[in-house]
PDB file of C-alpha atoms and ligand atoms in Angstrom:
ATOM      1  CA  MET W   9     -68.204 -83.921 -79.182  1.00  0.00           C
ATOM      2  CA  SER W  10     -66.518 -83.250 -82.488  1.00  0.00           C
ATOM      3  CA  LEU W  11     -63.030 -81.841 -82.544  1.00  0.00           C
ATOM      4  CA  LEU W  12     -63.432 -80.707 -86.121  1.00  0.00           C
ATOM      5  CA  ILE W  13     -63.351 -76.979 -86.578  1.00  0.00           C
ATOM      6  CA  THR W  14     -64.998 -75.398 -89.586  1.00  0.00           C
ATOM      7  CA  TYR W  15     -63.307 -72.717 -91.659  1.00  0.00           C
ATOM      8  CA  LYS W  16     -66.095 -70.391 -90.484  1.00  0.00           C
ATOM      9  CA  GLU W  17     -64.949 -70.921 -86.900  1.00  0.00           C
ATOM     10  CA  VAL W  18     -61.329 -70.331 -87.892  1.00  0.00           C
ATOM     11  CA  LEU W  19     -62.224 -67.058 -89.630  1.00  0.00           C
ATOM     12  CA  GLU W  20     -64.401 -65.993 -86.723  1.00  0.00           C
ATOM     13  CA  ASN W  21     -61.607 -66.541 -84.200  1.00  0.00           C
ATOM     14  CA  MET W  22     -58.698 -65.099 -86.124  1.00  0.00           C
ATOM     15  CA  TYR W  23     -57.306 -61.709 -85.231  1.00  0.00           C
ATOM     16  CA  GLY W  24     -58.371 -58.850 -87.492  1.00  0.00           C
ATOM     17  CA  ILE W  25     -60.777 -58.724 -90.394  1.00  0.00           C
ATOM     18  CA  THR W  26     -60.790 -62.048 -92.158  1.00  0.00           C
ATOM     19  CA  TYR W  27     -62.358 -63.429 -95.280  1.00  0.00           C
ATOM     20  CA  MET W  28     -61.827 -66.317 -97.609  1.00  0.00           C
ATOM     21  CA  ILE W  29     -61.986 -66.330-101.389  1.00  0.00           C
ATOM     22  CA  ASP W  30     -61.893 -69.027-104.041  1.00  0.00           C
ATOM     23  CA  LYS W  31     -59.986 -68.993-107.333  1.00  0.00           C
ATOM     24  CA  GLU W  32     -62.565 -66.775-109.018  1.00  0.00           C
ATOM     25  CA  GLY W  33     -62.393 -64.240-106.186  1.00  0.00           C
ATOM     26  CA  CYS W  34     -65.771 -65.304-104.833  1.00  0.00           C
ATOM     27  CA  LEU W  35     -66.191 -64.574-101.095  1.00  0.00           C
ATOM     28  CA  ILE W  36     -66.797 -67.939 -99.468  1.00  0.00           C
ATOM     29  CA  ASP W  37     -67.069 -66.752 -95.885  1.00  0.00           C
ATOM     30  CA  TYR W  38     -65.777 -64.187 -93.397  1.00  0.00           C
ATOM     31  CA  GLY W  39     -65.264 -63.499 -89.706  1.00  0.00           C
ATOM     32  CA  GLU W  40     -68.513 -61.701 -89.019  1.00  0.00           C
ATOM     33  CA  ARG W  41     -67.782 -60.171 -85.632  1.00  0.00           C
ATOM     34  CA  ASN W  42     -64.780 -58.079 -86.647  1.00  0.00           C
ATOM     35  CA  TRP W  43     -66.014 -57.467 -90.170  1.00  0.00           C
ATOM     36  CA  ASN W  44     -69.293 -56.019 -88.894  1.00  0.00           C
ATOM     37  CA  SER W  45     -67.754 -53.768 -86.267  1.00  0.00           C
ATOM     38  CA  PHE W  46     -65.342 -52.390 -88.880  1.00  0.00           C
ATOM     39  CA  ALA W  47     -68.134 -51.921 -91.432  1.00  0.00           C
ATOM     40  CA  ILE W  48     -70.307 -50.042 -88.936  1.00  0.00           C
ATOM     41  CA  SER W  49     -67.494 -47.672 -87.965  1.00  0.00           C
ATOM     42  CA  ASN W  50     -66.876 -46.909 -91.675  1.00  0.00           C
ATOM     43  CA  ASP W  51     -70.372 -46.080 -92.950  1.00  0.00           C
ATOM     44  CA  GLY W  52     -70.550 -49.574 -94.364  1.00  0.00           C
ATOM     45  CA  GLU W  53     -73.763 -50.826 -92.703  1.00  0.00           C
ATOM     46  CA  ILE W  54     -74.778 -52.318 -96.019  1.00  0.00           C
ATOM     47  CA  LEU W  55     -71.919 -54.805 -95.616  1.00  0.00           C
ATOM     48  CA  THR W  56     -73.237 -56.093 -92.310  1.00  0.00           C
ATOM     49  CA  LYS W  57     -75.861 -58.068 -94.239  1.00  0.00           C
ATOM     50  CA  LYS W  58     -74.511 -61.503 -95.041  1.00  0.00           C
ATOM     51  CA  ASP W  59     -76.207 -61.563 -98.432  1.00  0.00           C
ATOM     52  CA  ASN W  60     -74.222 -58.508 -99.472  1.00  0.00           C
ATOM     53  CA  VAL W  61     -70.952 -60.322 -98.758  1.00  0.00           C
ATOM     54  CA  ILE W  62     -71.094 -64.102 -99.172  1.00  0.00           C
ATOM     55  CA  GLY W  63     -71.075 -65.177-102.808  1.00  0.00           C
ATOM     56  CA  LYS W  64     -70.041 -61.712-103.982  1.00  0.00           C
ATOM     57  CA  ASN W  65     -66.824 -61.196-105.840  1.00  0.00           C
ATOM     58  CA  LEU W  66     -63.862 -59.552-104.123  1.00  0.00           C
ATOM     59  CA  TYR W  67     -62.931 -57.790-107.353  1.00  0.00           C
ATOM     60  CA  ASP W  68     -66.337 -56.099-107.524  1.00  0.00           C
ATOM     61  CA  PHE W  69     -65.535 -54.312-104.258  1.00  0.00           C
ATOM     62  CA  ILE W  70     -62.457 -52.723-105.831  1.00  0.00           C
ATOM     63  CA  SER W  71     -63.355 -49.585-107.725  1.00  0.00           C
ATOM     64  CA  ASP W  72     -60.451 -49.194-110.148  1.00  0.00           C
ATOM     65  CA  GLU W  73     -58.915 -51.528-112.701  1.00  0.00           C
ATOM     66  CA  GLU W  74     -55.298 -50.925-111.658  1.00  0.00           C
ATOM     67  CA  THR W  75     -55.880 -52.012-108.052  1.00  0.00           C
ATOM     68  CA  ARG W  76     -58.153 -54.862-109.155  1.00  0.00           C
ATOM     69  CA  GLU W  77     -55.408 -56.090-111.452  1.00  0.00           C
ATOM     70  CA  SER W  78     -52.807 -55.915-108.662  1.00  0.00           C
ATOM     71  CA  TYR W  79     -54.987 -58.148-106.447  1.00  0.00           C
ATOM     72  CA  ARG W  80     -55.660 -60.497-109.349  1.00  0.00           C
ATOM     73  CA  LYS W  81     -51.930 -60.885-109.874  1.00  0.00           C
ATOM     74  CA  MET W  82     -51.151 -61.441-106.192  1.00  0.00           C
ATOM     75  CA  ASN W  83     -53.973 -63.985-105.878  1.00  0.00           C
ATOM     76  CA  GLY W  84     -52.755 -65.719-109.017  1.00  0.00           C
ATOM     77  CA  LEU W  85     -49.254 -66.108-107.571  1.00  0.00           C
ATOM     78  CA  LEU W  86     -50.702 -67.716-104.449  1.00  0.00           C
ATOM     79  CA  PHE W  87     -53.149 -69.999-106.227  1.00  0.00           C
ATOM     80  CA  ASN W  88     -50.401 -71.143-108.573  1.00  0.00           C
ATOM     81  CA  GLY W  89     -48.044 -71.845-105.679  1.00  0.00           C
ATOM     82  CA  ILE W  90     -45.444 -69.325-106.888  1.00  0.00           C
ATOM     83  CA  MET W  91     -45.640 -67.456-103.567  1.00  0.00           C
ATOM     84  CA  GLU W  92     -46.074 -69.110-100.141  1.00  0.00           C
ATOM     85  CA  ASN W  93     -47.836 -66.064 -98.712  1.00  0.00           C
ATOM     86  CA  ILE W  94     -48.106 -62.362 -99.353  1.00  0.00           C
ATOM     87  CA  HIS W  95     -48.160 -59.541 -96.869  1.00  0.00           C
ATOM     88  CA  PHE W  96     -47.990 -55.783 -97.181  1.00  0.00           C
ATOM     89  CA  TYR W  97     -48.661 -52.605 -95.252  1.00  0.00           C
ATOM     90  CA  TYR W  98     -51.400 -50.195 -96.232  1.00  0.00           C
ATOM     91  CA  ARG W  99     -53.618 -47.474 -94.864  1.00  0.00           C
ATOM     92  CA  CYS W 100     -57.361 -47.488 -94.379  1.00  0.00           C
ATOM     93  CA  ASP W 101     -58.200 -44.043 -93.015  1.00  0.00           C
ATOM     94  CA  ALA W 102     -61.529 -42.717 -91.812  1.00  0.00           C
ATOM     95  CA  PRO W 103     -62.098 -38.958 -91.487  1.00  0.00           C
ATOM     96  CA  GLU W 104     -61.193 -38.909 -87.763  1.00  0.00           C
ATOM     97  CA  PHE W 105     -58.607 -41.685 -87.795  1.00  0.00           C
ATOM     98  CA  ARG W 106     -55.354 -42.486 -89.459  1.00  0.00           C
ATOM     99  CA  ARG W 107     -55.215 -46.257 -89.666  1.00  0.00           C
ATOM    100  CA  ASP W 108     -52.051 -48.170 -90.375  1.00  0.00           C
ATOM    101  CA  MET W 109     -52.890 -51.687 -91.443  1.00  0.00           C
ATOM    102  CA  LYS W 110     -51.232 -54.893 -92.466  1.00  0.00           C
ATOM    103  CA  MET W 111     -52.652 -57.377 -94.940  1.00  0.00           C
ATOM    104  CA  CYS W 112     -51.657 -61.028 -94.887  1.00  0.00           C
ATOM    105  CA  ILE W 113     -52.889 -63.372 -97.592  1.00  0.00           C
ATOM    106  CA  THR W 114     -52.503 -67.055 -96.824  1.00  0.00           C
ATOM    107  CA  PRO W 115     -53.178 -69.946 -99.200  1.00  0.00           C
ATOM    108  CA  ILE W 116     -55.200 -72.874 -97.882  1.00  0.00           C
ATOM    109  CA  LYS W 117     -54.065 -76.098 -99.472  1.00  0.00           C
ATOM    110  CA  LYS W 118     -55.833 -79.401 -99.785  1.00  0.00           C
ATOM    111  CA  ASP W 119     -54.264 -82.427-101.438  1.00  0.00           C
ATOM    112  CA  GLY W 120     -51.332 -80.291-102.497  1.00  0.00           C
ATOM    113  CA  GLU W 121     -53.484 -77.756-104.302  1.00  0.00           C
ATOM    114  CA  VAL W 122     -54.378 -74.248-103.197  1.00  0.00           C
ATOM    115  CA  LYS W 123     -58.165 -74.159-102.869  1.00  0.00           C
ATOM    116  CA  TYR W 124     -58.766 -70.901-101.058  1.00  0.00           C
ATOM    117  CA  LEU W 125     -57.007 -67.772 -99.850  1.00  0.00           C
ATOM    118  CA  ILE W 126     -57.559 -66.283 -96.425  1.00  0.00           C
ATOM    119  CA  TYR W 127     -57.261 -62.526 -96.295  1.00  0.00           C
ATOM    120  CA  GLN W 128     -56.405 -61.180 -92.854  1.00  0.00           C
ATOM    121  CA  SER W 129     -56.390 -57.449 -92.383  1.00  0.00           C
ATOM    122  CA  ILE W 130     -54.847 -56.268 -89.131  1.00  0.00           C
ATOM    123  CA  LEU W 131     -55.094 -52.831 -87.579  1.00  0.00           C
ATOM    124  CA  LEU W 132     -51.582 -51.946 -86.392  1.00  0.00           C
ATOM    125  CA  LYS W 133     -52.196 -48.446 -85.180  1.00  0.00           C
ATOM    126  CA  GLU W 134     -55.138 -46.075 -85.048  1.00  0.00           C
ATOM    127  CA  THR W 135     -54.413 -42.411 -84.428  1.00  0.00           C
ATOM    128  CA  MET W 136     -57.126 -39.836 -83.804  1.00  0.00           C
ATOM    129  CA  ARG W 137     -56.769 -36.526 -85.591  1.00  0.00           C
ATOM    130  CA  PRO W 138     -58.826 -33.517 -86.747  1.00  0.00           C
ATOM    131  CA  PRO W 139     -61.227 -34.864 -89.393  1.00  0.00           C
ATOM    132  CA  MET W 140     -59.991 -35.241 -92.958  1.00  0.00           C
ATOM    133  CA  ASN W 141     -63.222 -35.155 -94.861  1.00  0.00           C
ATOM    134  CA  ILE W 142     -61.686 -36.431 -98.066  1.00  0.00           C
ATOM    135  CA  PHE W 143     -62.133 -39.852 -96.422  1.00  0.00           C
ATOM    136  CA  LYS W 144     -65.849 -39.332 -95.931  1.00  0.00           C
ATOM    137  CA  ASN W 145     -68.370 -41.508 -97.674  1.00  0.00           C
ATOM    138  CA  GLN W 146     -68.142 -40.631-101.350  1.00  0.00           C
ATOM    139  CA  ASP W 147     -71.913 -40.543-101.888  1.00  0.00           C
ATOM    140  CA  ALA W 148     -72.158 -37.388 -99.801  1.00  0.00           C
ATOM    141  CA  GLN W 149     -69.310 -35.797-101.757  1.00  0.00           C
ATOM    142  CA  ARG W 150     -70.835 -36.638-105.114  1.00  0.00           C
ATOM    143  CA  GLU W 151     -73.640 -34.155-104.513  1.00  0.00           C
ATOM    144  CA  ARG W 152     -71.176 -31.372-103.839  1.00  0.00           C
ATOM    145  CA  THR W 153     -68.435 -31.727-106.404  1.00  0.00           C
ATOM    146  CA  SER W 154     -67.272 -33.316-109.611  1.00  0.00           C
ATOM    147  CA  ASN W 155     -63.617 -32.529-108.934  1.00  0.00           C
ATOM    148  CA  ILE W 156     -61.772 -35.848-109.132  1.00  0.00           C
ATOM    149  CA  VAL W 157     -58.452 -36.488-107.397  1.00  0.00           C
ATOM    150  CA  THR W 158     -56.498 -39.758-107.537  1.00  0.00           C
ATOM    151  CA  ILE W 159     -55.592 -41.500-104.284  1.00  0.00           C
ATOM    152  CA  CYS W 160     -53.358 -44.547-103.879  1.00  0.00           C
ATOM    153  CA  SER W 161     -55.417 -47.593-102.888  1.00  0.00           C
ATOM    154  CA  TYR W 162     -52.603 -48.856-100.682  1.00  0.00           C
ATOM    155  CA  CYS W 163     -50.884 -45.931 -98.920  1.00  0.00           C
ATOM    156  CA  LYS W 164     -53.604 -43.274 -99.452  1.00  0.00           C
ATOM    157  CA  ASN W 165     -51.129 -40.790-100.883  1.00  0.00           C
ATOM    158  CA  ILE W 166     -52.728 -38.248-103.174  1.00  0.00           C
ATOM    159  CA  LYS W 167     -51.690 -37.264-106.662  1.00  0.00           C
ATOM    160  CA  ILE W 168     -51.355 -33.519-107.166  1.00  0.00           C
ATOM    161  CA  PRO W 169     -49.837 -31.334-109.890  1.00  0.00           C
ATOM    162  CA  LYS W 170     -46.181 -30.620-109.228  1.00  0.00           C
ATOM    163  CA  SER W 171     -46.721 -26.884-109.474  1.00  0.00           C
ATOM    164  CA  TYR W 172     -49.273 -24.414-110.744  1.00  0.00           C
ATOM    165  CA  ASP W 173     -47.076 -23.702-113.778  1.00  0.00           C
ATOM    166  CA  ASP W 174     -46.677 -27.317-114.743  1.00  0.00           C
ATOM    167  CA  SER W 175     -49.993 -29.111-114.596  1.00  0.00           C
ATOM    168  CA  LYS W 176     -48.686 -32.102-116.564  1.00  0.00           C
ATOM    169  CA  SER W 177     -46.225 -33.435-113.967  1.00  0.00           C
ATOM    170  CA  TYR W 178     -47.541 -34.920-110.792  1.00  0.00           C
ATOM    171  CA  ILE W 179     -46.279 -35.791-107.359  1.00  0.00           C
ATOM    172  CA  TRP W 180     -47.835 -38.032-104.735  1.00  0.00           C
ATOM    173  CA  VAL W 181     -48.175 -36.578-101.243  1.00  0.00           C
ATOM    174  CA  THR W 182     -49.472 -37.982 -97.964  1.00  0.00           C
ATOM    175  CA  PRO W 183     -53.022 -36.941 -97.022  1.00  0.00           C
ATOM    176  CA  GLU W 184     -51.468 -34.893 -94.204  1.00  0.00           C
ATOM    177  CA  LYS W 185     -49.281 -33.027 -96.696  1.00  0.00           C
ATOM    178  CA  TYR W 186     -52.255 -32.577 -99.022  1.00  0.00           C
ATOM    179  CA  TYR W 187     -54.067 -30.721 -96.244  1.00  0.00           C
ATOM    180  CA  GLN W 188     -50.968 -28.704 -95.325  1.00  0.00           C
ATOM    181  CA  LEU W 189     -50.730 -27.578 -98.940  1.00  0.00           C
ATOM    182  CA  GLY W 190     -54.301 -26.332 -98.782  1.00  0.00           C
ATOM    183  CA  GLY W 191     -55.731 -29.155-100.892  1.00  0.00           C
ATOM    184  CA  ARG W 192     -59.465 -28.978-101.450  1.00  0.00           C
ATOM    185  CA  GLU W 193     -61.626 -31.020 -99.135  1.00  0.00           C
ATOM    186  CA  SER W 194     -64.600 -31.311-101.417  1.00  0.00           C
ATOM    187  CA  ILE W 195     -63.257 -33.840-103.912  1.00  0.00           C
ATOM    188  CA  LEU W 196     -64.190 -37.160-105.377  1.00  0.00           C
ATOM    189  CA  LEU W 197     -61.586 -39.855-104.982  1.00  0.00           C
ATOM    190  CA  SER W 198     -60.567 -41.991-107.868  1.00  0.00           C
ATOM    191  CA  HIS W 199     -58.265 -44.868-106.926  1.00  0.00           C
ATOM    192  CA  GLY W 200     -54.959 -45.887-108.429  1.00  0.00           C
ATOM    193  CA  ILE W 201     -51.531 -47.065-107.284  1.00  0.00           C
ATOM    194  CA  CYS W 202     -48.692 -44.648-106.543  1.00  0.00           C
ATOM    195  CA  PRO W 203     -45.209 -45.441-107.951  1.00  0.00           C
ATOM    196  CA  LEU W 204     -43.839 -46.375-104.521  1.00  0.00           C
ATOM    197  CA  CYS W 205     -46.602 -48.881-103.755  1.00  0.00           C
ATOM    198  CA  TYR W 206     -46.364 -50.173-107.281  1.00  0.00           C
ATOM    199  CA  GLU W 207     -42.737 -50.942-106.605  1.00  0.00           C
ATOM    200  CA  ASN W 208     -43.091 -52.159-103.007  1.00  0.00           C
ATOM    201  CA  ILE W 209     -46.278 -54.159-103.333  1.00  0.00           C
ATOM    202  CA  VAL W 210     -46.991 -55.012-106.941  1.00  0.00           C
ATOM    203  CA  LEU W 211     -43.510 -55.416-108.454  1.00  0.00           C
ATOM    204  CA  LYS W 212     -42.070 -56.947-105.312  1.00  0.00           C
ATOM    205  CA  PHE W 213     -44.336 -59.978-105.598  1.00  0.00           C
ATOM    206  CA  LEU W 214     -44.318 -60.371-109.332  1.00  0.00           C
ATOM    207  CA  PRO W 215     -41.571 -62.393-110.916  1.00  0.00           C
ATOM    208  CA  ALA W 216     -40.156 -60.543-113.933  1.00  0.00           C
ATOM    209  CA  ASP W 217     -41.660 -62.974-116.450  1.00  0.00           C
ATOM    210  CA  THR W 218     -45.227 -62.355-115.238  1.00  0.00           C
ATOM    211  CA  LEU W 219     -45.090 -58.587-115.823  1.00  0.00           C
TER     212      LEU W 219
HETATM  213 ZN1   ZN C 308     -49.149 -45.763-102.492  1.00  0.00          ZN
END
């Protein structure tokens, strides 16, 4: 009996949603059990097929350049050994659930060199609430509207005009506040990073000379 454990077995047994990428961002493998149950509960059945995951690029799953760039920078810091690990809090809501999550990114070293990164996404708290349909699958929304609203990829705050008189200044509000303010439900979400997450997640990890 071999005592060797494969990285597949490690990913499969770790807590949360886990996946491993190489330097190019290519998805090497993932913990299928938790990944699939999360995908199914988020209209993501397409991602339960292995071929749609393994060998694909992490960056291709990120819809906007700003967020893609933030992950590229964080991954770069880990692959280059500038950071030992990176973790941050974020939200991953579904219409009926507020989900508070934590992401941990851990470098896997071999012979002193970082070969892979393990992403581990942990659900900290899931709170049921009346549905917020802005978090519905975007394909369904696309048929109904062309009204685009920017949402923060990390905290899910929404960018709205500061006031009706001043449509050039914006503020970022929580999805809850967006609804309280009578924000439209039939919108298309475009992703970005709010100033607070930019400061707390992106800037926090980036040494000044890499900016
Ligand atoms: Zn944010």
